[in-house]
């Protein structure tokens, strides 16, 4: 009988650790047989120490390959004339991709059969195998990153007197039945690859940046860091009501909290783009990737009906008391704006979800401006400062009238003067 290599057959003169790569390739492709004791030219070399080589093979394949592939591997001895060889019969596995434990789910650890060769799989091929095995649900899929740490998650669970052992991580869905980290584990790990980008703009248009930054790390760290940042931007403004001064923040804190949680818990993490937060003078926008989850309409969402895209992630946040119950976010946001003329705006497309929260203090102040005052405020568009003469020219009013309008805007805290006498100019009071 002659032997040759093919898509499903490989020849090895003797045992080497590289045999594990061939086992992985066959298990990831269509199965095959490795003949140990036969040289590449088809000549039979045989194996002198059958028991010793058999032990090495079984131990190496058991310890070096993840997930466990042993149930798909069979060993047979075959005598050819006066020599004995070992046949390693590999079936296609049901938990592809199989990979070298020391390399991880990366091209250098995952192999496939290509013609008569065992070759590293491309990242696209690895992702395709993962989806075919684990399904389309992102948080349940095995993570391409397996070297993960959980300092932030451990801190959050400790604060809530919660358990975060390996056993509890498996119960929560961070680790699958084979002991492999899922994408949920990646999201909560310190190595999370998804980020939040935040920008503060001058005025009400995306023209001039005042500040911008990017938040990384565990989603739990991003949640805390971003909330602290936007809370610092949520200014207090004072109004006199009767005999007392009342401080009012630009945005209801509950609305900020719920909008941020919504952007983190319900976004589609199968896309790599960052969650975006944009802060303007008159509003703050939260834009997350992914439209509504399947099975829910816009009207359903506004009524409080919830279909969690990331059910396990939502469950973790629920256990950490970060969310109270499913479906309360949008009603809570709208309720927090009760008594305000301006309401939050929700926009949904097939691939994005946007929540816009109006700045209640900014809009209230504008509502109190007279028509002439609003015209004066519009003069600041594209200008750093204006002078009294600009107002006289724009409104066709006398000098005393221009002075009164300017004084009214100064008293309302909208603008402030710089310079003295004829050189006095006015700038926005920010």
Coordinates of C-alpha atoms in Angstrom, one line a residue:
X1 CA 0.0 0.0 0.0
X2 CA 1.3 3.4 -0.9
X3 CA 0.9 6.5 1.3
X4 CA 0.8 10.1 0.2
X5 CA -0.4 13.4 1.7
X6 CA -3.7 15.0 0.8
X7 CA -6.4 17.3 2.1
X8 CA -7.3 14.6 4.7
X9 CA -4.0 12.7 5.1
X10 CA -0.6 13.7 6.6
X11 CA 2.6 11.7 7.0
X12 CA 5.0 12.1 9.9
X13 CA 8.2 10.1 10.1
X14 CA 8.3 10.4 13.9
X15 CA 6.6 12.1 16.8
X16 CA 7.1 15.8 17.1
X17 CA 5.1 18.4 19.1
X18 CA 4.0 20.0 15.8
X19 CA 1.6 17.1 15.3
X20 CA -0.8 19.1 17.5
X21 CA -1.0 21.7 14.7
X22 CA -2.1 19.0 12.2
X23 CA -4.7 17.7 14.7
X24 CA -6.0 21.2 15.1
X25 CA -6.1 21.7 11.3
X26 CA -8.1 18.5 10.7
X27 CA -10.5 19.3 13.6
X28 CA -11.1 22.8 12.2
X29 CA -11.6 21.7 8.6
X30 CA -13.0 18.3 7.5
X31 CA -11.2 15.8 9.6
X32 CA -8.3 13.6 8.5
X33 CA -5.7 11.0 9.4
X34 CA -2.1 11.5 10.6
X35 CA 0.2 8.6 9.9
X36 CA 3.1 8.6 12.4
X37 CA 5.9 6.4 11.3
X38 CA 5.7 7.1 7.6
X39 CA 8.1 9.5 5.9
X40 CA 7.1 12.2 3.5
X41 CA 8.1 10.1 0.5
X42 CA 5.7 7.4 1.6
X43 CA 8.3 4.9 2.9
X44 CA 7.5 3.1 6.1
X45 CA 9.9 4.0 8.9
X46 CA 7.9 2.4 11.8
X47 CA 7.9 3.3 15.5
X48 CA 10.2 1.4 17.9
X49 CA 8.6 2.5 21.2
X50 CA 4.9 2.3 20.4
X51 CA 3.7 2.7 24.0
X52 CA 5.9 5.6 24.7
X53 CA 5.0 7.5 21.5
X54 CA 1.3 6.8 22.1
X55 CA 1.6 8.3 25.6
X56 CA 3.3 11.4 24.3
X57 CA 0.7 11.8 21.6
X58 CA -2.3 11.5 23.9
X59 CA -0.8 13.7 26.6
X60 CA 0.3 16.4 24.1
X61 CA -3.1 16.5 22.3
X62 CA -5.0 16.6 25.6
X63 CA -2.8 19.3 27.2
X64 CA -1.9 21.5 24.2
X65 CA -5.2 22.0 22.4
X66 CA -8.3 24.0 23.5
X67 CA -11.2 23.4 23.6
X68 CA -10.9 19.7 24.5
X69 CA -10.6 17.8 21.2
X70 CA -9.9 14.3 22.6
X71 CA -13.4 13.1 22.0
X72 CA -12.8 13.7 18.3
X73 CA -9.4 11.9 18.2
X74 CA -8.9 8.1 17.9
X75 CA -5.5 6.2 17.9
X76 CA -4.9 3.0 16.0
X77 CA -1.9 0.8 15.6
X78 CA -1.2 -0.7 12.2
X79 CA 1.4 -3.2 11.2
X80 CA 3.0 -2.9 7.8
X81 CA 5.3 -5.9 7.0
X82 CA 7.4 -6.0 10.1
X83 CA 6.9 -2.4 11.2
X84 CA 4.3 -0.7 13.3
X85 CA 2.8 2.8 12.8
X86 CA 0.2 4.9 14.6
X87 CA -2.8 6.4 12.9
X88 CA -4.3 9.4 14.5
X89 CA -7.8 9.7 13.2
X90 CA -9.3 13.1 13.7
X91 CA -13.0 14.0 13.1
X92 CA -14.2 17.6 12.5
X93 CA -14.9 19.0 15.9
X94 CA -18.0 20.7 17.1
X95 CA -16.3 23.6 19.0
X96 CA -14.2 25.2 16.2
X97 CA -11.9 26.9 16.3
X98 CA -9.5 24.6 18.1
X99 CA -6.2 26.3 18.9
X100 CA -2.9 25.8 20.7
X101 CA -3.4 26.6 24.4
X102 CA -0.1 28.6 24.6
X103 CA -1.0 30.8 21.6
X104 CA -4.7 31.6 22.0
X105 CA -7.4 32.2 19.5
X106 CA -5.1 34.0 17.1
X107 CA -3.7 33.1 13.6
X108 CA -0.5 31.8 15.3
X109 CA -2.6 29.4 17.4
X110 CA -5.4 28.3 15.0
X111 CA -4.7 26.1 12.0
X112 CA -6.7 24.8 9.1
X113 CA -6.1 22.3 6.3
X114 CA -5.3 23.9 2.9
X115 CA -4.6 21.3 0.2
X116 CA -1.8 19.1 1.5
X117 CA -0.6 21.8 4.0
X118 CA -1.4 22.8 7.5
X119 CA -1.5 26.6 7.6
X120 CA -2.5 29.4 10.1
X121 CA -6.1 30.5 9.8
X122 CA -6.8 34.1 8.9
X123 CA -8.6 36.2 11.5
X124 CA -11.6 36.4 9.2
X125 CA -11.7 32.6 9.1
X126 CA -11.4 32.4 12.9
X127 CA -14.3 34.8 13.4
X128 CA -16.4 32.8 10.9
X129 CA -15.7 29.5 12.8
X130 CA -16.6 31.2 16.1
X131 CA -19.9 32.5 14.7
X132 CA -20.7 29.1 13.2
X133 CA -20.1 27.4 16.5
X134 CA -21.3 29.9 19.1
X135 CA -24.1 31.6 17.1
X136 CA -24.6 35.3 16.3
X137 CA -25.0 36.6 19.9
X138 CA -21.9 38.7 20.4
X139 CA -21.7 38.4 24.2
X140 CA -21.8 34.6 24.1
X141 CA -19.1 34.2 21.4
X142 CA -15.6 33.2 22.5
X143 CA -13.3 36.2 22.8
X144 CA -10.3 36.5 20.5
X145 CA -8.5 37.9 23.6
X146 CA -7.9 35.4 26.4
X147 CA -5.3 37.1 28.5
X148 CA -7.8 39.1 30.6
X149 CA -7.8 40.7 34.0
X150 CA -10.7 42.1 36.0
X151 CA -9.4 44.6 38.6
X152 CA -12.3 47.1 37.9
X153 CA -15.0 44.4 37.9
X154 CA -13.7 42.9 41.1
X155 CA -13.8 46.3 42.8
X156 CA -17.4 46.8 41.7
X157 CA -18.5 43.4 42.9
X158 CA -16.7 43.9 46.2
X159 CA -18.5 47.2 46.7
X160 CA -21.8 45.4 46.3
X161 CA -20.7 42.4 48.5
X162 CA -21.0 40.2 45.4
X163 CA -18.9 37.2 44.4
X164 CA -16.6 37.2 41.4
X165 CA -14.8 33.9 41.5
X166 CA -14.2 31.8 38.4
X167 CA -17.3 29.8 39.2
X168 CA -19.4 33.0 39.5
X169 CA -17.9 34.4 36.3
X170 CA -19.1 31.2 34.5
X171 CA -22.6 31.6 36.0
X172 CA -22.7 35.2 34.8
X173 CA -21.5 34.2 31.3
X174 CA -18.0 35.7 31.3
X175 CA -16.6 32.1 30.9
X176 CA -18.2 29.4 28.8
X177 CA -18.5 25.7 29.6
X178 CA -15.0 25.0 28.2
X179 CA -13.4 27.5 30.6
X180 CA -12.9 30.1 27.7
X181 CA -13.6 33.8 28.1
X182 CA -16.5 35.0 26.1
X183 CA -16.9 38.5 24.6
X184 CA -18.9 39.4 27.7
X185 CA -15.7 38.7 29.7
X186 CA -13.8 40.9 27.3
X187 CA -16.3 43.8 27.8
X188 CA -16.0 43.7 31.6
X189 CA -12.2 43.1 31.5
X190 CA -9.5 45.7 31.9
X191 CA -8.5 44.9 28.3
X192 CA -11.9 45.8 26.7
X193 CA -11.3 47.0 23.1
X194 CA -14.4 49.2 22.9
X195 CA -14.2 52.8 23.9
X196 CA -16.3 56.0 24.5
X197 CA -15.3 59.2 22.7
X198 CA -16.5 62.4 24.2
X199 CA -16.2 65.9 22.8
X200 CA -17.2 69.4 24.1
X201 CA -18.0 71.9 21.4
X202 CA -18.1 75.7 21.4
X203 CA -21.6 76.9 21.0
X204 CA -24.3 74.7 19.4
X205 CA -22.6 73.4 16.3
X206 CA -19.9 70.8 15.6
X207 CA -17.4 73.4 14.5
X208 CA -14.9 74.3 17.3
X209 CA -13.7 71.8 19.9
X210 CA -13.3 73.0 23.4
X211 CA -12.1 69.6 24.7
X212 CA -12.2 65.9 23.7
X213 CA -11.1 62.7 25.2
X214 CA -11.4 58.9 24.9
X215 CA -12.3 56.5 27.7
X216 CA -11.1 52.9 27.7
X217 CA -10.9 49.9 30.0
X218 CA -13.6 47.8 31.4
X219 CA -17.1 49.0 30.6
X220 CA -17.6 49.5 34.4
X221 CA -14.6 51.8 34.5
X222 CA -15.8 53.7 31.4
X223 CA -19.2 54.1 33.1
X224 CA -17.7 55.6 36.2
X225 CA -15.2 57.8 34.4
X226 CA -17.6 59.2 31.8
X227 CA -20.3 59.9 34.4
X228 CA -17.9 61.8 36.6
X229 CA -16.8 63.8 33.6
X230 CA -20.2 64.8 32.4
X231 CA -21.3 65.4 36.0
X232 CA -18.6 68.0 36.2
X233 CA -19.9 69.6 33.1
X234 CA -23.5 69.6 34.5
X235 CA -23.3 73.2 35.9
X236 CA -25.5 74.6 38.7
X237 CA -27.3 77.9 37.9
X238 CA -29.1 80.0 40.4
X239 CA -32.6 81.4 40.2
X240 CA -34.5 83.5 42.7
X241 CA -37.9 81.9 43.5
X242 CA -39.8 84.1 46.0
X243 CA -37.4 84.8 48.9
X244 CA -35.0 82.0 48.2
X245 CA -32.3 81.2 45.8
X246 CA -32.8 77.9 44.0
X247 CA -29.9 76.0 42.3
X248 CA -30.8 74.1 39.1
X249 CA -28.5 71.9 37.1
X250 CA -28.3 72.0 33.3
X251 CA -29.4 68.4 33.0
X252 CA -31.5 66.2 35.3
X253 CA -28.9 63.8 36.8
X254 CA -31.3 60.8 36.4
X255 CA -31.5 61.6 32.6
X256 CA -27.7 61.7 32.3
X257 CA -27.3 58.4 34.2
X258 CA -30.0 56.6 32.2
X259 CA -28.8 57.8 28.8
X260 CA -25.2 56.7 29.6
X261 CA -26.3 53.3 30.9
X262 CA -28.5 52.9 27.8
X263 CA -25.6 53.7 25.5
X264 CA -23.4 51.1 27.2
X265 CA -25.8 48.2 27.9
X266 CA -27.8 48.2 24.7
X267 CA -25.3 49.0 22.0
X268 CA -24.2 46.5 19.4
X269 CA -20.7 45.5 20.3
X270 CA -20.2 43.4 17.1
X271 CA -19.2 46.7 15.6
X272 CA -15.9 48.2 16.7
X273 CA -16.8 51.9 16.5
X274 CA -16.8 53.9 19.7
X275 CA -19.9 55.2 21.5
X276 CA -20.0 59.0 21.0
X277 CA -21.0 61.7 23.5
X278 CA -21.2 65.3 22.3
X279 CA -21.7 68.2 24.7
X280 CA -23.0 71.6 23.3
X281 CA -24.1 74.7 25.0
X282 CA -27.8 73.8 24.6
X283 CA -27.7 70.0 24.6
X284 CA -25.8 66.7 25.1
X285 CA -26.0 63.9 22.6
X286 CA -25.4 60.1 23.2
X287 CA -24.9 58.1 20.0
X288 CA -24.4 54.3 20.2
X289 CA -24.0 51.7 17.5
X290 CA -26.9 49.5 16.7
X291 CA -30.6 50.4 16.2
X292 CA -33.4 48.8 18.2
X293 CA -33.1 45.1 19.1
X294 CA -35.1 42.7 17.0
X295 CA -38.7 42.3 18.1
X296 CA -39.2 45.8 19.5
X297 CA -40.6 49.0 17.9
X298 CA -39.9 52.6 18.9
X299 CA -43.4 52.9 20.5
X300 CA -42.8 49.7 22.5
X301 CA -39.5 51.2 23.8
X302 CA -41.1 54.4 24.9
X303 CA -43.8 52.5 26.7
X304 CA -41.1 50.6 28.7
X305 CA -41.1 47.3 26.7
X306 CA -37.5 46.0 26.8
X307 CA -35.8 43.4 24.6
X308 CA -32.2 43.2 25.8
X309 CA -29.6 42.9 23.0
X310 CA -27.0 42.0 25.6
X311 CA -29.0 40.1 28.1
X312 CA -26.0 38.8 30.2
X313 CA -24.4 42.3 30.2
X314 CA -27.7 43.8 31.4
X315 CA -27.9 41.1 34.1
X316 CA -24.4 42.0 35.4
X317 CA -25.4 45.7 35.6
X318 CA -28.7 44.7 37.3
X319 CA -26.7 42.6 39.9
X320 CA -24.5 45.6 40.5
X321 CA -27.7 47.7 41.1
X322 CA -26.7 50.0 38.2
X323 CA -30.0 49.4 36.5
X324 CA -33.2 48.9 38.5
X325 CA -35.3 46.8 36.1
X326 CA -35.5 46.2 32.4
X327 CA -37.4 48.8 30.3
X328 CA -37.4 51.6 32.9
X329 CA -34.7 53.7 31.2
X330 CA -36.6 55.7 28.6
X331 CA -39.7 56.4 30.8
X332 CA -37.3 57.6 33.6
X333 CA -35.5 59.9 31.1
X334 CA -38.8 61.5 29.9
X335 CA -40.2 61.7 33.5
X336 CA -37.1 63.6 34.7
X337 CA -38.0 66.4 32.2
X338 CA -41.5 66.8 33.6
X339 CA -42.3 70.5 33.9
X340 CA -39.8 71.5 31.3
X341 CA -40.9 72.8 27.9
X342 CA -38.1 71.1 26.1
X343 CA -38.1 67.3 26.0
X344 CA -35.5 64.7 25.2
X345 CA -35.3 63.6 21.6
X346 CA -34.9 59.9 20.6
X347 CA -33.7 59.1 17.0
X348 CA -33.3 55.6 15.7
X349 CA -31.9 54.2 12.5
X350 CA -31.0 50.7 11.4
X351 CA -27.5 51.0 12.8
X352 CA -27.5 53.8 15.4
X353 CA -29.4 55.0 18.4
X354 CA -29.3 58.7 19.5
X355 CA -30.6 60.4 22.7
X356 CA -30.5 64.2 22.9
X357 CA -31.0 65.8 26.3
X358 CA -31.7 69.5 26.2
X359 CA -29.9 71.9 28.5
X360 CA -32.9 73.1 30.6
X361 CA -31.1 76.2 32.0
X362 CA -29.8 77.3 28.6
X363 CA -33.2 77.0 27.0
X364 CA -35.0 78.7 29.9
X365 CA -32.6 81.6 29.7
X366 CA -33.2 82.0 26.0
X367 CA -36.9 81.8 26.5
X368 CA -36.6 84.9 28.8
X369 CA -34.8 87.0 26.2
X370 CA -36.6 89.7 24.3
X371 CA -36.6 89.6 20.5
X372 CA -34.0 92.4 20.4
X373 CA -31.8 90.5 22.9
X374 CA -32.0 87.3 20.8
X375 CA -30.9 89.3 17.7
X376 CA -27.9 90.6 19.7
X377 CA -27.0 87.1 20.9
X378 CA -27.0 86.0 17.3
X379 CA -24.3 88.6 16.5
X380 CA -21.8 86.4 18.4
X381 CA -22.0 83.6 15.8
X382 CA -18.5 83.6 14.2
X383 CA -17.3 86.5 16.5
X384 CA -15.4 86.5 19.7
X385 CA -16.8 89.9 20.8
X386 CA -19.2 92.7 19.8
X387 CA -19.4 96.4 20.5
X388 CA -22.3 98.9 21.1
X389 CA -22.0 100.2 17.6
X390 CA -22.6 96.7 16.2
X391 CA -26.0 96.7 17.9
X392 CA -26.9 100.2 16.7
X393 CA -26.2 99.2 13.2
X394 CA -27.9 95.8 13.3
X395 CA -31.1 97.0 15.1
X396 CA -31.1 100.6 13.8
X397 CA -31.5 101.9 17.4
X398 CA -30.1 104.9 19.3
X399 CA -27.1 104.8 21.5
X400 CA -29.1 104.8 24.8
X401 CA -31.3 102.0 23.5
X402 CA -28.2 99.9 22.6
X403 CA -26.8 100.5 26.1
X404 CA -30.0 99.4 27.7
X405 CA -30.1 96.2 25.7
X406 CA -26.5 95.4 26.5
X407 CA -27.1 96.1 30.2
X408 CA -30.1 93.8 30.2
X409 CA -28.0 90.9 28.7
X410 CA -25.3 91.6 31.3
X411 CA -27.8 91.5 34.1
X412 CA -29.1 88.1 32.8
X413 CA -25.7 86.7 32.8
X414 CA -25.5 86.2 29.1
X415 CA -22.6 88.5 28.3
X416 CA -20.0 90.5 30.1
X417 CA -18.0 93.7 29.2
X418 CA -14.3 93.8 28.7
X419 CA -12.3 97.1 28.4
X420 CA -13.4 100.6 29.3
X421 CA -15.1 103.6 27.8
X422 CA -15.2 103.8 24.0
X423 CA -13.1 100.6 23.8
X424 CA -15.7 98.5 25.7
X425 CA -16.6 95.3 24.0
X426 CA -18.8 92.4 25.1
X427 CA -18.1 88.7 25.1
X428 CA -20.3 85.7 25.9
X429 CA -20.4 84.8 29.6
X430 CA -19.3 81.2 29.8

